[in-house]
Coordinates of N, CA and C in Angstrom, one line a residue:
M1 N -53.8 -118.4 107.7 CA -53.5 -119.4 108.9 C -52.1 -120.1 108.6
Y2 N -51.6 -119.8 107.9 CA -50.0 -120.7 108.0 C -49.3 -119.6 108.7
Q3 N -49.3 -118.4 108.5 CA -48.7 -117.4 109.1 C -48.8 -117.1 110.7
N4 N -50.2 -117.3 110.9 CA -50.3 -117.3 112.4 C -49.8 -118.5 113.3
L5 N -49.8 -119.7 112.7 CA -49.6 -121.4 113.2 C -48.0 -120.7 113.4
R6 N -47.3 -120.3 112.2 CA -45.8 -120.1 112.2 C -45.3 -119.0 113.4
L7 N -45.7 -118.2 113.7 CA -45.9 -117.1 114.5 C -45.8 -118.3 115.8
S8 N -46.7 -118.3 116.0 CA -47.5 -119.3 117.2 C -46.0 -120.3 117.7
A9 N -45.5 -121.0 116.5 CA -44.5 -121.8 116.8 C -43.3 -121.0 117.5
F10 N -42.9 -119.9 116.8 CA -42.1 -119.0 117.5 C -42.1 -118.8 118.8
K11 N -43.4 -118.2 119.2 CA -43.6 -118.0 120.7 C -43.6 -118.9 122.1
I12 N -44.0 -120.4 121.5 CA -44.0 -121.4 121.8 C -42.9 -122.2 122.2
N13 N -42.1 -122.3 121.0 CA -40.5 -122.8 121.1 C -39.3 -121.9 120.3
P14 N -39.3 -120.8 120.6 CA -38.4 -119.9 120.0 C -37.0 -120.8 119.8
R15 N -36.7 -121.7 120.4 CA -35.2 -121.9 120.3 C -35.3 -122.9 119.4
A16 N -36.2 -123.7 119.0 CA -36.4 -124.7 117.7 C -36.1 -124.2 116.4
F17 N -36.2 -123.0 116.1 CA -36.4 -122.6 114.4 C -35.2 -121.7 114.5
G18 N -34.5 -121.6 113.5 CA -33.8 -120.6 113.0 C -34.0 -119.7 112.7
S19 N -35.2 -118.9 112.3 CA -35.9 -117.7 112.6 C -36.6 -117.6 113.7
T20 N -37.1 -116.0 114.0 CA -37.9 -115.3 114.8 C -39.0 -115.0 114.7
Y21 N -39.7 -114.7 116.2 CA -41.0 -113.9 115.8 C -40.8 -112.8 115.6
E22 N -39.8 -111.8 115.9 CA -39.5 -110.7 115.4 C -39.1 -110.4 114.0
R23 N -38.3 -111.4 113.3 CA -38.1 -111.2 112.0 C -39.4 -111.4 111.2
E24 N -40.2 -112.5 111.3 CA -40.8 -113.1 110.5 C -42.5 -112.1 110.8
V25 N -42.4 -111.6 111.8 CA -43.6 -110.9 111.7 C -43.9 -109.6 110.9
R26 N -43.0 -109.3 110.7 CA -42.6 -108.1 109.8 C -43.1 -108.5 108.2
F27 N -43.4 -109.7 107.9 CA -43.1 -110.6 106.3 C -44.5 -109.9 106.2
S28 N -44.4 -109.4 104.7 CA -45.7 -109.0 103.9 C -46.4 -110.3 103.7
I29 N -47.8 -109.9 103.0 CA -48.5 -111.2 102.6 C -47.7 -111.7 101.2
K30 N -47.2 -110.8 100.5 CA -46.7 -111.0 99.5 C -45.4 -112.0 99.6
T31 N -44.7 -112.1 100.6 CA -43.6 -112.8 101.2 C -44.1 -114.3 101.7
I32 N -45.4 -114.2 102.3 CA -46.0 -115.2 102.8 C -46.3 -116.3 101.7
E33 N -46.8 -115.4 100.8 CA -47.5 -116.4 99.5 C -46.6 -117.0 99.0
E34 N -45.2 -116.2 98.7 CA -43.9 -116.6 97.7 C -43.8 -117.8 98.2
R35 N -43.6 -118.2 99.6 CA -43.2 -118.8 100.7 C -44.0 -120.1 100.8
L36 N -45.2 -120.1 100.1 CA -46.0 -121.0 100.4 C -46.6 -121.8 98.8
K37 N -46.2 -120.8 97.7 CA -46.2 -121.5 96.4 C -45.4 -122.0 96.4
P38 N -45.9 -123.8 95.8 CA -45.3 -124.9 95.6 C -44.5 -125.0 94.4
T39 N -43.4 -125.5 93.9 CA -42.7 -125.9 92.7 C -42.4 -127.4 93.0
K40 N -41.8 -127.9 91.7 CA -41.6 -128.8 91.5 C -40.4 -129.8 93.1
D41 N -39.7 -128.6 93.4 CA -38.9 -128.7 94.0 C -39.2 -128.4 95.7
K42 N -40.3 -128.0 95.8 CA -40.8 -127.0 96.7 C -42.4 -127.6 97.4
F43 N -42.3 -127.9 98.6 CA -43.8 -127.2 98.9 C -43.9 -127.3 100.4
V44 N -45.1 -126.9 101.0 CA -45.5 -126.8 102.3 C -46.9 -127.9 102.3
L45 N -46.6 -128.4 103.3 CA -47.5 -129.4 103.6 C -48.2 -128.8 105.1
G46 N -49.9 -129.1 105.0 CA -50.8 -128.6 106.2 C -51.2 -130.0 106.6
A47 N -51.5 -129.8 108.4 CA -52.8 -130.7 108.5 C -53.8 -129.9 109.4
F48 N -55.0 -130.2 109.0 CA -56.1 -129.4 109.8 C -56.9 -130.3 110.6
D49 N -57.5 -129.6 111.2 CA -58.5 -130.3 112.3 C -59.8 -130.3 112.2
E50 N -60.9 -130.9 112.3 CA -61.9 -130.9 112.0 C -62.9 -129.9 111.7
N51 N -62.3 -128.8 112.5 CA -63.0 -127.2 112.3 C -62.3 -126.4 111.3
G52 N -61.4 -127.2 110.4 CA -60.6 -126.4 109.4 C -59.8 -125.7 109.9
S53 N -59.0 -126.0 111.1 CA -57.9 -124.7 111.9 C -56.6 -125.8 111.2
L54 N -55.6 -124.8 110.8 CA -54.6 -125.1 110.7 C -53.9 -125.5 111.7
V55 N -53.3 -126.9 112.2 CA -52.8 -127.4 113.5 C -51.4 -127.9 113.0
G56 N -51.2 -128.1 112.3 CA -49.5 -129.0 111.6 C -49.0 -128.4 110.4
M57 N -47.4 -128.0 110.2 CA -47.0 -127.7 109.2 C -45.7 -128.2 108.8
V58 N -44.9 -128.7 107.7 CA -43.6 -128.8 107.3 C -43.6 -128.2 106.0
T59 N -42.0 -128.0 105.7 CA -41.9 -127.5 104.4 C -40.7 -128.5 103.9
F60 N -40.8 -128.9 102.6 CA -39.8 -129.3 102.1 C -39.2 -128.5 100.8
I61 N -37.7 -128.3 101.0 CA -37.2 -127.7 99.6 C -35.7 -128.2 99.5
R62 N -36.1 -128.6 97.9 CA -34.9 -129.4 97.5 C -33.6 -128.3 97.1
E63 N -32.6 -128.8 97.5 CA -31.3 -128.2 96.7 C -31.2 -127.9 95.1
N64 N -30.9 -126.6 95.2 CA -30.9 -126.4 93.7 C -29.4 -126.5 92.9
N65 N -28.3 -126.6 93.6 CA -27.0 -126.4 93.0 C -26.9 -127.9 92.3
L66 N -26.0 -127.8 91.2 CA -25.8 -129.1 90.2 C -24.9 -130.1 91.3
K67 N -24.2 -129.9 92.3 CA -23.7 -130.7 92.8 C -24.2 -131.5 94.2
T68 N -25.3 -130.6 94.7 CA -26.2 -130.7 95.9 C -27.8 -131.5 95.6
N69 N -28.2 -130.9 94.1 CA -29.3 -131.5 94.1 C -29.9 -132.5 94.1
H70 N -29.2 -133.9 94.7 CA -29.4 -135.2 95.2 C -30.1 -135.2 96.5
K71 N -30.1 -133.9 97.2 CA -30.7 -134.0 98.7 C -31.5 -132.9 98.8
G72 N -32.6 -133.0 99.9 CA -33.4 -131.9 100.0 C -33.5 -131.9 101.3
N73 N -34.3 -130.9 101.7 CA -34.2 -130.4 103.3 C -35.6 -130.1 103.7
V74 N -35.7 -130.7 105.2 CA -36.9 -130.4 105.9 C -36.9 -129.3 107.1
F75 N -38.0 -128.6 106.4 CA -38.2 -127.0 107.5 C -39.4 -126.9 107.9
G76 N -39.2 -125.9 109.3 CA -40.2 -125.5 109.9 C -41.3 -126.4 110.1
M77 N -41.0 -127.7 110.8 CA -41.8 -128.6 111.2 C -42.5 -128.3 112.4
F78 N -44.0 -128.2 112.3 CA -44.4 -127.7 113.6 C -45.7 -128.2 114.0
V79 N -46.5 -128.8 115.1 CA -47.6 -129.1 115.6 C -48.2 -128.3 116.7
A80 N -49.4 -127.7 116.6 CA -50.0 -126.9 118.0 C -50.0 -127.7 118.9
Q81 N -49.7 -127.3 119.9 CA -49.7 -128.1 121.4 C -50.8 -128.6 121.4
E82 N -52.0 -128.4 121.3 CA -53.2 -128.7 121.6 C -53.6 -129.9 120.3
S83 N -52.8 -130.2 119.7 CA -52.8 -131.5 118.6 C -52.0 -132.2 118.7
R84 N -51.4 -132.0 119.6 CA -50.0 -133.3 119.6 C -50.5 -134.6 120.3
L85 N -49.4 -135.2 120.2 CA -50.0 -136.5 120.5 C -51.0 -137.6 119.7
Q86 N -51.4 -137.3 118.3 CA -52.5 -137.7 117.5 C -51.9 -138.1 116.4
G87 N -50.4 -138.3 116.5 CA -50.1 -138.9 114.6 C -50.0 -137.8 113.9
I88 N -50.2 -136.7 114.2 CA -50.1 -135.7 113.1 C -49.1 -135.5 113.0
G89 N -47.9 -135.2 113.4 CA -46.7 -134.7 113.2 C -46.0 -135.9 112.3
K90 N -46.1 -137.5 112.6 CA -46.1 -138.3 111.8 C -46.5 -138.6 110.5
S91 N -47.7 -138.2 110.0 CA -48.5 -138.1 109.1 C -47.7 -137.3 108.3
L92 N -47.7 -135.8 108.9 CA -47.0 -134.8 107.9 C -45.7 -134.9 107.1
V93 N -44.7 -136.0 108.0 CA -43.3 -136.0 108.0 C -43.6 -137.8 106.7
L94 N -44.2 -138.2 106.8 CA -44.7 -139.4 106.1 C -45.1 -138.9 104.7
E95 N -45.9 -137.8 104.7 CA -46.4 -137.4 103.3 C -45.5 -136.7 102.8
L96 N -44.5 -136.1 103.8 CA -43.6 -135.1 103.1 C -42.5 -136.2 102.3
I97 N -42.2 -137.2 102.7 CA -41.2 -138.0 102.2 C -42.0 -139.0 100.8
R98 N -43.2 -139.3 101.0 CA -43.6 -139.7 99.6 C -43.8 -138.6 98.9
K99 N -44.2 -137.5 99.0 CA -44.3 -136.3 97.8 C -42.8 -136.3 97.2
A100 N -41.9 -136.0 98.5 CA -40.4 -135.9 98.0 C -39.7 -137.1 97.0
R101 N -40.2 -138.2 97.3 CA -39.6 -139.2 96.5 C -39.9 -138.9 95.1
N102 N -41.2 -138.2 94.6 CA -41.5 -138.0 93.1 C -40.1 -136.8 92.7
C103 N -39.3 -136.2 93.6 CA -38.7 -135.6 93.0 C -37.1 -136.3 92.1
D104 N -37.1 -136.3 90.8 CA -36.3 -137.1 89.6 C -34.9 -137.0 90.7
G105 N -34.2 -137.9 90.8 CA -33.0 -137.6 91.1 C -32.4 -137.4 93.0
L106 N -33.3 -137.3 93.3 CA -33.4 -136.7 95.1 C -33.0 -138.3 95.5
E107 N -31.8 -138.2 96.4 CA -31.2 -139.3 97.0 C -31.0 -139.5 98.4
Q108 N -31.8 -138.1 99.0 CA -31.3 -137.8 100.6 C -32.5 -137.0 101.1
I109 N -32.8 -137.0 102.3 CA -33.5 -135.9 102.9 C -32.8 -136.1 104.4
N110 N -32.5 -134.6 104.4 CA -32.1 -133.8 105.7 C -32.7 -132.8 106.4
L111 N -32.6 -132.8 107.6 CA -33.1 -132.0 108.8 C -32.1 -131.7 109.8
T112 N -32.2 -130.7 110.5 CA -31.6 -130.5 111.8 C -32.9 -130.3 113.1
V113 N -32.4 -130.9 113.9 CA -33.4 -130.5 115.0 C -32.5 -130.3 116.5
V114 N -33.1 -129.8 117.4 CA -32.5 -129.6 118.4 C -31.9 -130.6 119.1
S115 N -30.6 -130.9 119.6 CA -30.5 -131.9 120.2 C -31.3 -132.3 121.2
D116 N -31.7 -131.7 122.4 CA -32.5 -132.0 123.1 C -33.9 -132.0 123.1
N117 N -34.6 -132.1 121.6 CA -35.6 -132.0 121.6 C -36.2 -133.4 121.3
D118 N -36.1 -134.5 122.7 CA -36.0 -135.8 122.2 C -37.7 -136.1 121.6
S119 N -38.7 -135.4 122.1 CA -39.9 -135.8 120.8 C -39.9 -135.8 119.6
A120 N -39.1 -134.7 119.1 CA -38.6 -134.6 117.7 C -38.0 -135.7 117.2
K121 N -36.9 -135.6 117.8 CA -36.0 -137.0 117.5 C -36.8 -138.3 117.4
K122 N -37.5 -138.7 118.2 CA -37.9 -139.8 118.3 C -39.1 -140.0 117.0
L123 N -39.8 -138.9 116.8 CA -40.7 -138.8 115.7 C -39.7 -139.1 114.4
Y124 N -38.6 -138.3 114.2 CA -38.0 -138.6 113.1 C -37.2 -140.0 112.7
E125 N -36.6 -140.3 113.9 CA -36.3 -141.9 113.9 C -37.4 -142.7 113.6
S126 N -38.5 -142.5 114.0 CA -39.5 -143.5 113.6 C -40.1 -144.1 112.5
V127 N -39.6 -142.8 111.4 CA -40.1 -142.6 110.0 C -38.3 -143.1 109.1
G128 N -37.4 -143.3 110.0 CA -36.3 -143.7 109.0 C -35.0 -143.1 109.3
F129 N -35.2 -141.4 109.8 CA -33.7 -140.7 109.7 C -33.4 -141.3 110.7
E130 N -31.7 -141.0 110.4 CA -30.8 -141.0 111.4 C -29.8 -140.2 111.5
V131 N -29.5 -140.1 112.8 CA -28.5 -138.8 113.2 C -26.9 -139.6 112.6
Y132 N -26.6 -138.1 111.9 CA -25.1 -138.5 111.2 C -24.2 -137.5 111.8
G133 N -24.7 -136.2 112.6 CA -23.8 -135.6 112.9 C -24.3 -134.8 113.9
L134 N -23.3 -133.8 114.5 CA -23.6 -133.3 115.7 C -23.2 -131.4 115.4
E135 N -23.7 -130.4 114.9 CA -23.4 -129.0 115.3 C -23.4 -128.6 116.5
R136 N -22.4 -128.4 117.0 CA -22.2 -127.5 118.5 C -22.6 -126.0 118.1
N137 N -23.2 -125.8 119.4 CA -23.5 -124.3 119.1 C -24.5 -123.5 118.0
A138 N -25.2 -124.5 117.6 CA -25.8 -124.1 116.1 C -26.8 -123.2 116.0
L139 N -27.6 -122.8 117.3 CA -28.4 -121.5 117.0 C -28.1 -121.0 118.7
K140 N -28.1 -119.6 118.7 CA -28.1 -118.8 119.9 C -29.3 -118.0 120.1
Y141 N -29.8 -117.9 121.2 CA -31.1 -117.4 121.4 C -31.0 -116.6 122.8
N142 N -30.8 -115.6 123.1 CA -31.1 -114.9 124.3 C -29.8 -115.1 125.4
G143 N -28.7 -115.2 124.4 CA -27.6 -115.5 124.9 C -27.3 -116.8 125.5
R144 N -28.2 -118.0 124.8 CA -28.1 -119.4 125.4 C -27.8 -119.9 123.8
Y145 N -26.8 -120.8 123.9 CA -26.6 -122.0 122.6 C -27.3 -123.2 122.9
F146 N -27.4 -123.5 121.5 CA -28.6 -124.7 121.2 C -27.7 -125.5 120.1
D147 N -27.3 -127.0 120.7 CA -26.8 -127.8 119.5 C -27.9 -128.6 118.9
E148 N -27.6 -129.0 117.5 CA -28.3 -129.4 116.6 C -27.5 -130.8 116.1
D149 N -28.7 -131.7 116.2 CA -28.4 -133.1 115.7 C -28.6 -133.1 114.1
L150 N -27.9 -133.4 113.3 CA -28.0 -133.3 111.8 C -28.5 -135.0 111.4
M151 N -29.5 -135.2 110.7 CA -30.4 -136.1 110.3 C -30.6 -136.2 109.1
V152 N -30.5 -137.7 108.3 CA -30.6 -137.8 107.1 C -31.5 -139.4 106.9
L153 N -32.2 -139.3 106.0 CA -32.8 -140.4 105.4 C -32.7 -140.6 103.9
K154 N -32.2 -141.9 103.5 CA -31.8 -142.0 102.5 C -33.5 -142.6 101.7
V155 N -33.4 -141.8 100.7 CA -34.4 -142.4 99.9 C -34.6 -142.8 98.6
K156 N -33.3 -143.1 98.0 CA -32.9 -144.3 96.8 C -31.8 -145.1 97.2

């Protein structure tokens, strides 16, 4: 279910992600299992509808370098189109923040979002993330560049 939703995300909004459908469609089941395997500093959250279908997901990965392990990162946030505007994205992000706060020594959570993705930026701002920078030409897809806003949430 995870891989199907992730591949769907790449098809629906390819410019919003650092990876591509063409790259990840080739991933083995073992690679996907490793990606989903939680550790004390990494986890994937999912949201399911009343039929048990996975309709949303988000990943948290804490930095593991001695000088950067006070930070964690949000990756791969996506809610299926038919399940949007129901609070699923906000619930996922709030649960990610709640769980991440259990990481000893974690001080902040970072994420990047394509600068013109207003709905995603509003969601992140609604739970306390703030823009602290802009990376010009952060992503290049089909010959077109996309800027990304850098956002942070202080958790301690």
